[in-house]
PDB file of C-alpha atoms in Angstrom:
ATOM      1  CA  MET A1245     173.484  -5.051 116.718  1.00  0.00           C
ATOM      2  CA  THR A1246     173.184  -5.443 112.938  1.00  0.00           C
ATOM      3  CA  ASP A1247     176.764  -4.152 112.497  1.00  0.00           C
ATOM      4  CA  ILE A1248     178.033  -6.698 115.034  1.00  0.00           C
ATOM      5  CA  LYS A1249     176.278  -9.525 113.160  1.00  0.00           C
ATOM      6  CA  LYS A1250     177.831  -8.365 109.890  1.00  0.00           C
ATOM      7  CA  TYR A1251     181.258  -8.196 111.548  1.00  0.00           C
ATOM      8  CA  ILE A1252     180.918 -11.718 112.982  1.00  0.00           C
ATOM      9  CA  LEU A1253     179.684 -13.050 109.620  1.00  0.00           C
ATOM     10  CA  THR A1254     182.663 -11.459 107.860  1.00  0.00           C
ATOM     11  CA  LEU A1255     185.090 -13.061 110.329  1.00  0.00           C
ATOM     12  CA  VAL A1256     183.447 -16.474 109.886  1.00  0.00           C
ATOM     13  CA  LEU A1257     183.637 -16.231 106.093  1.00  0.00           C
ATOM     14  CA  ALA A1258     187.280 -15.088 106.216  1.00  0.00           C
ATOM     15  CA  ALA A1259     188.215 -17.926 108.589  1.00  0.00           C
ATOM     16  CA  SER A1260     186.404 -20.482 106.414  1.00  0.00           C
ATOM     17  CA  THR A1261     188.230 -19.228 103.309  1.00  0.00           C
ATOM     18  CA  ALA A1262     191.628 -19.360 105.092  1.00  0.00           C
ATOM     19  CA  LEU A1263     190.964 -22.909 106.342  1.00  0.00           C
ATOM     20  CA  GLY A1264     189.907 -23.952 102.863  1.00  0.00           C
ATOM     21  CA  ILE A1265     193.109 -22.549 101.342  1.00  0.00           C
ATOM     22  CA  GLN A1266     195.178 -24.202 104.067  1.00  0.00           C
ATOM     23  CA  ALA A1267     193.508 -27.560 103.432  1.00  0.00           C
ATOM     24  CA  THR A1268     194.172 -27.224  99.685  1.00  0.00           C
ATOM     25  CA  VAL A1269     197.847 -26.441 100.304  1.00  0.00           C
ATOM     26  CA  LEU A1270     198.258 -29.382 102.714  1.00  0.00           C
ATOM     27  CA  ASP A1271     196.540 -31.773 100.310  1.00  0.00           C
ATOM     28  CA  SER A1272     198.931 -30.717  97.533  1.00  0.00           C
ATOM     29  CA  LEU A1273     202.151 -31.170  99.509  1.00  0.00           C
ATOM     30  CA  ARG A1274     204.549 -34.016  98.756  1.00  0.00           C
ATOM     31  CA  VAL A1275     206.221 -34.975 102.058  1.00  0.00           C
ATOM     32  CA  ASP A1276     209.192 -37.279 102.550  1.00  0.00           C
ATOM     33  CA  VAL A1277     211.945 -38.201 105.004  1.00  0.00           C
ATOM     34  CA  ARG A1278     215.560 -38.683 103.890  1.00  0.00           C
ATOM     35  CA  LEU A1279     218.692 -40.410 105.119  1.00  0.00           C
ATOM     36  CA  GLY A1280     221.980 -39.841 103.327  1.00  0.00           C
ATOM     37  CA  TYR A1281     225.745 -40.254 103.588  1.00  0.00           C
ATOM     38  CA  ALA A1282     227.933 -37.253 102.706  1.00  0.00           C
ATOM     39  CA  LEU A1283     231.449 -37.213 101.309  1.00  0.00           C
ATOM     40  CA  GLY A1284     233.538 -34.049 101.157  1.00  0.00           C
ATOM     41  CA  GLY A1285     235.247 -31.565 103.414  1.00  0.00           C
ATOM     42  CA  THR A1286     236.422 -27.997 103.814  1.00  0.00           C
ATOM     43  CA  LEU A1287     238.421 -26.811 100.813  1.00  0.00           C
ATOM     44  CA  PRO A1288     240.507 -23.686 100.104  1.00  0.00           C
ATOM     45  CA  THR A1289     238.832 -21.105  97.884  1.00  0.00           C
ATOM     46  CA  HIS A1290     241.698 -21.497  95.413  1.00  0.00           C
ATOM     47  CA  LEU A1291     243.430 -24.869  95.078  1.00  0.00           C
ATOM     48  CA  ASP A1292     246.806 -23.308  94.327  1.00  0.00           C
ATOM     49  CA  ASN A1293     250.342 -24.663  94.708  1.00  0.00           C
ATOM     50  CA  LYS A1294     250.415 -24.051  98.482  1.00  0.00           C
ATOM     51  CA  ILE A1295     249.057 -27.579  98.910  1.00  0.00           C
ATOM     52  CA  ARG A1296     251.670 -29.809  97.303  1.00  0.00           C
ATOM     53  CA  HIS A1297     250.446 -33.255  98.295  1.00  0.00           C
ATOM     54  CA  ILE A1298     247.633 -34.954 100.249  1.00  0.00           C
ATOM     55  CA  ASN A1299     249.323 -37.390 102.633  1.00  0.00           C
ATOM     56  CA  SER A1300     246.045 -38.847 103.895  1.00  0.00           C
ATOM     57  CA  PHE A1301     242.327 -38.066 103.891  1.00  0.00           C
ATOM     58  CA  ASN A1302     239.597 -39.454 106.142  1.00  0.00           C
ATOM     59  CA  PRO A1303     236.090 -38.083 105.450  1.00  0.00           C
ATOM     60  CA  GLY A1304     234.783 -39.220 108.842  1.00  0.00           C
ATOM     61  CA  PHE A1305     231.198 -40.200 109.629  1.00  0.00           C
ATOM     62  CA  ASN A1306     229.043 -37.716 107.732  1.00  0.00           C
ATOM     63  CA  PHE A1307     225.304 -38.170 107.343  1.00  0.00           C
ATOM     64  CA  THR A1308     222.074 -36.254 106.804  1.00  0.00           C
ATOM     65  CA  VAL A1309     218.606 -36.817 108.280  1.00  0.00           C
ATOM     66  CA  ALA A1310     215.853 -34.639 106.836  1.00  0.00           C
ATOM     67  CA  ALA A1311     212.122 -34.021 106.639  1.00  0.00           C
ATOM     68  CA  GLU A1312     211.267 -32.206 103.402  1.00  0.00           C
ATOM     69  CA  ALA A1313     208.247 -31.183 101.357  1.00  0.00           C
ATOM     70  CA  SER A1314     207.418 -29.944  97.855  1.00  0.00           C
ATOM     71  CA  TYR A1315     204.483 -27.751  96.885  1.00  0.00           C
ATOM     72  CA  PRO A1316     203.599 -27.987  93.172  1.00  0.00           C
ATOM     73  CA  LEU A1317     203.047 -24.741  91.286  1.00  0.00           C
ATOM     74  CA  ASN A1318     202.049 -26.543  88.068  1.00  0.00           C
ATOM     75  CA  GLU A1319     202.654 -29.915  86.402  1.00  0.00           C
ATOM     76  CA  ARG A1320     206.426 -29.376  86.203  1.00  0.00           C
ATOM     77  CA  TRP A1321     207.536 -26.795  88.767  1.00  0.00           C
ATOM     78  CA  ALA A1322     207.394 -26.919  92.559  1.00  0.00           C
ATOM     79  CA  ILE A1323     208.851 -25.208  95.632  1.00  0.00           C
ATOM     80  CA  HIS A1324     210.971 -27.548  97.777  1.00  0.00           C
ATOM     81  CA  THR A1325     212.039 -26.951 101.378  1.00  0.00           C
ATOM     82  CA  GLY A1326     212.435 -28.697 104.730  1.00  0.00           C
ATOM     83  CA  LEU A1327     214.713 -29.141 107.729  1.00  0.00           C
ATOM     84  CA  ARG A1328     217.951 -31.153 107.787  1.00  0.00           C
ATOM     85  CA  LEU A1329     220.271 -32.316 110.534  1.00  0.00           C
ATOM     86  CA  GLU A1330     223.739 -32.648 108.986  1.00  0.00           C
ATOM     87  CA  LEU A1331     226.883 -34.066 110.569  1.00  0.00           C
ATOM     88  CA  GLY A1332     230.148 -33.290 108.783  1.00  0.00           C
ATOM     89  CA  SER A1333     233.756 -34.077 109.653  1.00  0.00           C
ATOM     90  CA  MET A1334     237.155 -34.369 108.016  1.00  0.00           C
ATOM     91  CA  ASP A1335     240.720 -35.399 108.869  1.00  0.00           C
ATOM     92  CA  VAL A1336     243.266 -34.393 106.226  1.00  0.00           C
ATOM     93  CA  ASP A1337     247.059 -34.412 106.320  1.00  0.00           C
ATOM     94  CA  SER A1338     248.833 -32.358 103.635  1.00  0.00           C
ATOM     95  CA  ARG A1339     252.309 -31.281 102.635  1.00  0.00           C
ATOM     96  CA  VAL A1340     252.304 -27.513 102.110  1.00  0.00           C
ATOM     97  CA  LYS A1341     254.576 -24.720 100.912  1.00  0.00           C
ATOM     98  CA  ASN A1342     254.325 -21.001 101.801  1.00  0.00           C
ATOM     99  CA  TYR A1343     251.209 -21.691 103.897  1.00  0.00           C
ATOM    100  CA  ASP A1344     249.921 -18.792 106.053  1.00  0.00           C
ATOM    101  CA  ILE A1345     249.172 -19.974 109.588  1.00  0.00           C
ATOM    102  CA  GLU A1346     249.102 -19.072 113.284  1.00  0.00           C
ATOM    103  CA  VAL A1347     250.165 -21.760 115.762  1.00  0.00           C
ATOM    104  CA  VAL A1348     251.041 -22.258 119.415  1.00  0.00           C
ATOM    105  CA  ARG A1349     254.141 -24.185 120.519  1.00  0.00           C
ATOM    106  CA  GLY A1350     254.356 -24.561 124.264  1.00  0.00           C
ATOM    107  CA  ASP A1351     253.720 -21.068 125.663  1.00  0.00           C
ATOM    108  CA  GLU A1352     254.807 -19.407 122.416  1.00  0.00           C
ATOM    109  CA  SER A1353     252.397 -17.987 119.812  1.00  0.00           C
ATOM    110  CA  LEU A1354     253.817 -17.961 116.276  1.00  0.00           C
ATOM    111  CA  ASP A1355     252.499 -16.350 113.095  1.00  0.00           C
ATOM    112  CA  GLY A1356     254.063 -16.713 109.664  1.00  0.00           C
ATOM    113  CA  ILE A1357     254.694 -18.764 106.528  1.00  0.00           C
ATOM    114  CA  PHE A1358     254.992 -22.522 107.015  1.00  0.00           C
ATOM    115  CA  ASN A1359     256.677 -25.194 104.881  1.00  0.00           C
ATOM    116  CA  GLY A1360     256.142 -28.802 105.904  1.00  0.00           C
ATOM    117  CA  ASN A1361     253.098 -30.873 106.890  1.00  0.00           C
ATOM    118  CA  VAL A1362     249.748 -29.692 108.256  1.00  0.00           C
ATOM    119  CA  ARG A1363     247.055 -31.906 109.746  1.00  0.00           C
ATOM    120  CA  ILE A1364     243.548 -30.437 109.933  1.00  0.00           C
ATOM    121  CA  LYS A1365     240.549 -31.941 111.724  1.00  0.00           C
ATOM    122  CA  THR A1366     237.020 -30.554 111.528  1.00  0.00           C
ATOM    123  CA  ALA A1367     233.659 -31.572 113.021  1.00  0.00           C
ATOM    124  CA  GLN A1368     230.337 -29.807 112.510  1.00  0.00           C
ATOM    125  CA  ARG A1369     226.693 -30.366 113.390  1.00  0.00           C
ATOM    126  CA  ARG A1370     224.340 -28.156 111.387  1.00  0.00           C
ATOM    127  CA  ILE A1371     220.591 -27.575 111.177  1.00  0.00           C
ATOM    128  CA  THR A1372     219.870 -26.524 107.593  1.00  0.00           C
ATOM    129  CA  LEU A1373     216.923 -24.917 105.805  1.00  0.00           C
ATOM    130  CA  PRO A1374     217.041 -25.418 102.003  1.00  0.00           C
ATOM    131  CA  VAL A1375     214.844 -23.348  99.685  1.00  0.00           C
ATOM    132  CA  GLN A1376     214.816 -24.792  96.174  1.00  0.00           C
ATOM    133  CA  ALA A1377     212.966 -24.764  92.887  1.00  0.00           C
ATOM    134  CA  SER A1378     212.073 -28.296  91.713  1.00  0.00           C
ATOM    135  CA  TYR A1379     211.499 -29.357  88.104  1.00  0.00           C
ATOM    136  CA  SER A1380     209.916 -32.726  87.194  1.00  0.00           C
ATOM    137  CA  LEU A1381     211.460 -34.375  84.159  1.00  0.00           C
ATOM    138  CA  SER A1382     209.003 -37.254  84.536  1.00  0.00           C
ATOM    139  CA  ASP A1383     206.989 -39.055  87.206  1.00  0.00           C
ATOM    140  CA  LYS A1384     210.240 -40.617  88.448  1.00  0.00           C
ATOM    141  CA  TRP A1385     212.867 -37.859  88.044  1.00  0.00           C
ATOM    142  CA  GLN A1386     212.988 -34.423  89.710  1.00  0.00           C
ATOM    143  CA  LEU A1387     215.803 -31.874  89.552  1.00  0.00           C
ATOM    144  CA  ARG A1388     216.251 -29.308  92.351  1.00  0.00           C
ATOM    145  CA  GLY A1389     218.337 -26.198  92.847  1.00  0.00           C
ATOM    146  CA  GLY A1390     218.491 -23.201  95.155  1.00  0.00           C
ATOM    147  CA  LEU A1391     220.052 -21.859  98.329  1.00  0.00           C
ATOM    148  CA  PHE A1392     220.481 -23.103 101.880  1.00  0.00           C
ATOM    149  CA  MET A1393     220.944 -21.461 105.257  1.00  0.00           C
ATOM    150  CA  GLY A1394     222.375 -23.437 108.150  1.00  0.00           C
ATOM    151  CA  TRP A1395     223.052 -22.923 111.849  1.00  0.00           C
ATOM    152  CA  LEU A1396     226.024 -24.713 113.424  1.00  0.00           C
ATOM    153  CA  THR A1397     225.013 -26.155 116.773  1.00  0.00           C
ATOM    154  CA  ASN A1398     228.490 -27.686 117.185  1.00  0.00           C
ATOM    155  CA  ARG A1399     231.726 -26.577 115.479  1.00  0.00           C
ATOM    156  CA  ARG A1400     235.326 -27.793 115.755  1.00  0.00           C
ATOM    157  CA  PHE A1401     238.488 -26.956 113.798  1.00  0.00           C
ATOM    158  CA  TRP A1402     241.882 -27.962 115.145  1.00  0.00           C
ATOM    159  CA  GLY A1403     245.180 -29.551 114.159  1.00  0.00           C
ATOM    160  CA  TRP A1404     248.928 -29.011 114.013  1.00  0.00           C
ATOM    161  CA  ALA A1405     251.853 -28.080 111.758  1.00  0.00           C
ATOM    162  CA  TYR A1406     254.793 -30.487 111.947  1.00  0.00           C
ATOM    163  CA  ASP A1407     258.017 -31.751 110.344  1.00  0.00           C
ATOM    164  CA  GLY A1408     258.912 -28.455 108.718  1.00  0.00           C
ATOM    165  CA  TYR A1409     259.770 -24.865 109.481  1.00  0.00           C
ATOM    166  CA  LEU A1410     257.980 -21.561 109.894  1.00  0.00           C
ATOM    167  CA  ARG A1411     259.286 -18.202 108.665  1.00  0.00           C
ATOM    168  CA  GLU A1412     258.022 -15.778 111.271  1.00  0.00           C
ATOM    169  CA  GLY A1413     255.979 -12.896 109.874  1.00  0.00           C
ATOM    170  CA  THR A1414     257.217 -12.999 106.251  1.00  0.00           C
ATOM    171  CA  PRO A1415     258.811 -15.511 103.839  1.00  0.00           C
ATOM    172  CA  ILE A1416     262.223 -14.122 104.839  1.00  0.00           C
ATOM    173  CA  GLY A1417     261.554 -13.909 108.589  1.00  0.00           C
ATOM    174  CA  ALA A1418     263.325 -15.858 111.325  1.00  0.00           C
ATOM    175  CA  LYS A1419     263.330 -19.608 110.657  1.00  0.00           C
ATOM    176  CA  ILE A1420     261.703 -21.744 113.363  1.00  0.00           C
ATOM    177  CA  GLU A1421     261.977 -25.521 113.093  1.00  0.00           C
ATOM    178  CA  MET A1422     258.891 -27.640 113.850  1.00  0.00           C
ATOM    179  CA  GLY A1423     259.069 -31.290 114.961  1.00  0.00           C
ATOM    180  CA  SER A1424     256.374 -33.964 115.070  1.00  0.00           C
ATOM    181  CA  GLU A1425     255.862 -34.430 118.811  1.00  0.00           C
ATOM    182  CA  PRO A1426     253.708 -32.308 121.176  1.00  0.00           C
ATOM    183  CA  GLY A1427     255.840 -29.392 122.338  1.00  0.00           C
ATOM    184  CA  GLU A1428     257.880 -29.506 119.115  1.00  0.00           C
ATOM    185  CA  ARG A1429     255.075 -29.010 116.601  1.00  0.00           C
ATOM    186  CA  GLY A1430     252.790 -25.984 116.203  1.00  0.00           C
ATOM    187  CA  ASP A1431     249.201 -26.574 117.384  1.00  0.00           C
ATOM    188  CA  PHE A1432     246.087 -24.579 116.509  1.00  0.00           C
ATOM    189  CA  ASP A1433     242.475 -24.536 117.641  1.00  0.00           C
ATOM    190  CA  PHE A1434     240.137 -22.193 115.749  1.00  0.00           C
ATOM    191  CA  ASP A1435     236.734 -23.327 117.057  1.00  0.00           C
ATOM    192  CA  ALA A1436     235.805 -19.870 118.325  1.00  0.00           C
ATOM    193  CA  ASN A1437     236.631 -18.286 114.952  1.00  0.00           C
ATOM    194  CA  MET A1438     234.119 -20.378 112.991  1.00  0.00           C
ATOM    195  CA  ARG A1439     230.823 -18.919 111.844  1.00  0.00           C
ATOM    196  CA  HIS A1440     227.614 -19.978 113.530  1.00  0.00           C
ATOM    197  CA  MET A1441     225.610 -19.219 110.372  1.00  0.00           C
ATOM    198  CA  GLN A1442     226.442 -20.655 106.952  1.00  0.00           C
ATOM    199  CA  TRP A1443     224.774 -20.203 103.581  1.00  0.00           C
ATOM    200  CA  GLY A1444     225.428 -21.347 100.049  1.00  0.00           C
ATOM    201  CA  ILE A1445     224.274 -23.221  96.941  1.00  0.00           C
ATOM    202  CA  ASP A1446     222.345 -26.482  97.047  1.00  0.00           C
ATOM    203  CA  VAL A1447     221.496 -28.612  93.972  1.00  0.00           C
ATOM    204  CA  GLY A1448     220.124 -32.138  93.790  1.00  0.00           C
ATOM    205  CA  ALA A1449     218.112 -34.812  91.991  1.00  0.00           C
ATOM    206  CA  ASP A1450     215.460 -37.312  93.154  1.00  0.00           C
ATOM    207  CA  TYR A1451     214.614 -40.666  91.556  1.00  0.00           C
ATOM    208  CA  GLN A1452     211.353 -42.315  92.603  1.00  0.00           C
ATOM    209  CA  PHE A1453     211.827 -46.032  91.887  1.00  0.00           C
ATOM    210  CA  HIS A1454     208.762 -47.074  93.925  1.00  0.00           C
ATOM    211  CA  ARG A1455     205.483 -45.439  94.918  1.00  0.00           C
ATOM    212  CA  ARG A1456     206.951 -44.765  98.367  1.00  0.00           C
ATOM    213  CA  TRP A1457     210.699 -45.265  98.022  1.00  0.00           C
ATOM    214  CA  GLY A1458     213.280 -43.263  96.133  1.00  0.00           C
ATOM    215  CA  ALA A1459     216.924 -42.221  95.970  1.00  0.00           C
ATOM    216  CA  PHE A1460     218.503 -38.793  95.919  1.00  0.00           C
ATOM    217  CA  ALA A1461     221.809 -37.045  95.277  1.00  0.00           C
ATOM    218  CA  GLU A1462     222.759 -33.629  96.686  1.00  0.00           C
ATOM    219  CA  LEU A1463     225.663 -31.215  96.288  1.00  0.00           C
ATOM    220  CA  THR A1464     226.159 -28.286  98.697  1.00  0.00           C
ATOM    221  CA  TYR A1465     228.792 -25.558  98.530  1.00  0.00           C
ATOM    222  CA  GLY A1466     229.171 -22.908 101.230  1.00  0.00           C
ATOM    223  CA  LEU A1467     229.451 -19.362  99.897  1.00  0.00           C
ATOM    224  CA  SER A1468     229.884 -17.863 103.360  1.00  0.00           C
ATOM    225  CA  GLY A1469     233.168 -19.597 104.167  1.00  0.00           C
ATOM    226  CA  LEU A1470     233.963 -21.582 107.289  1.00  0.00           C
ATOM    227  CA  PHE A1471     235.416 -18.711 109.337  1.00  0.00           C
ATOM    228  CA  LYS A1472     234.343 -15.217 110.322  1.00  0.00           C
ATOM    229  CA  SER A1473     235.269 -12.504 107.830  1.00  0.00           C
ATOM    230  CA  ASP A1474     237.907 -10.902 110.106  1.00  0.00           C
ATOM    231  CA  PHE A1475     239.785 -14.194 110.658  1.00  0.00           C
ATOM    232  CA  LYS A1476     243.097 -14.337 108.767  1.00  0.00           C
ATOM    233  CA  ALA A1477     245.055 -17.102 110.507  1.00  0.00           C
ATOM    234  CA  VAL A1478     244.514 -19.610 107.644  1.00  0.00           C
ATOM    235  CA  ASP A1479     243.432 -19.312 104.022  1.00  0.00           C
ATOM    236  CA  THR A1480     239.677 -19.024 103.356  1.00  0.00           C
ATOM    237  CA  LEU A1481     237.999 -22.437 103.517  1.00  0.00           C
ATOM    238  CA  ARG A1482     234.535 -23.375 102.271  1.00  0.00           C
ATOM    239  CA  PRO A1483     232.524 -26.548 102.969  1.00  0.00           C
ATOM    240  CA  LEU A1484     231.819 -28.745  99.928  1.00  0.00           C
ATOM    241  CA  TYR A1485     229.830 -31.968 100.364  1.00  0.00           C
ATOM    242  CA  GLY A1486     228.148 -34.462  98.053  1.00  0.00           C
ATOM    243  CA  THR A1487     225.387 -36.629  99.538  1.00  0.00           C
ATOM    244  CA  LEU A1488     223.792 -39.892  98.351  1.00  0.00           C
ATOM    245  CA  GLY A1489     220.802 -41.361 100.118  1.00  0.00           C
ATOM    246  CA  ILE A1490     217.328 -42.846 100.181  1.00  0.00           C
ATOM    247  CA  LEU A1491     213.944 -41.221 100.755  1.00  0.00           C
ATOM    248  CA  TYR A1492     210.535 -42.422 101.875  1.00  0.00           C
ATOM    249  CA  ARG A1493     207.511 -40.503 100.601  1.00  0.00           C
ATOM    250  CA  PHE A1494     204.513 -40.259 102.925  1.00  0.00           C
ATOM    251  CA  LYS A1495     202.218 -38.510 100.440  1.00  0.00           C
TER     252      LYS A1495
END
C-alpha cells in the first residue's frame, strides 16, 4: 500500500510540474492573426532568353489569412510559427523562343520546341506551416526568417501555346504551325503533375505601430518546385510571392 501511495504522489507531482510548465509557456506566447495580400507568381528557375517578352501579367486575387504565435527565448530571440491559408493565382502571357513544352491539339499530342506565344494560368490553395527564428530590433520591429512547409488542397495549372510553331522532338524536327483559336492552338493541363507538398524559404518583418495593431511584410520562395520531380513537359517553375498585410495581436 505504501508503494502505491508513493506512486500516486509521484504522478501528482509530475502532473503538477507539467501543468506549471505549460501555463508558463502559454503565458509567454505572443499570439496574433494576420490578413495580407500577395503579389507574385510561378517563375522559371533560370530567367534565360527563352522568355523574350511579357505580353501581359495578371497576379489574380492572392491573399493570406493566418493565426501565428511567437515564444520568446530571451529578450531578443523567439521561435515563430503558426498556420496560414494562402490563395495564389497568376495569368501570364509571354512571347517565347526555343521553349520546351507538351501540348494537345485536337486529338493530337505534340512534344517539342515552341516559338511563339504561351499563356499560363495557375491557381493554388495552400495550408502552410512556417517555422522561423524571430529577432527583435526594438519593441516595434521584429525580423523573422526560416522555412515553410505547405500542403496544396487545390492546384491548377493550364494554358495554351498559340501564334507560332512547334518543332517536334528537337529544334530541327518537323515544323507544326499553331494558330490562336481552339483546335488550332496547343492546349495543356498539368494539374495532376503538380506537387501536393511544397517547402521553401520564408523571411519577413513585423512593425507594431499600436499596442494591438501592426503591419507585416513576407517573402516566400519555393525550393521544391511546382511540379513533381519526374515531370519534364515544361521548364522547372518555383512559386515566389511577396505579401503585405496587417496583424492584430491578442496577447
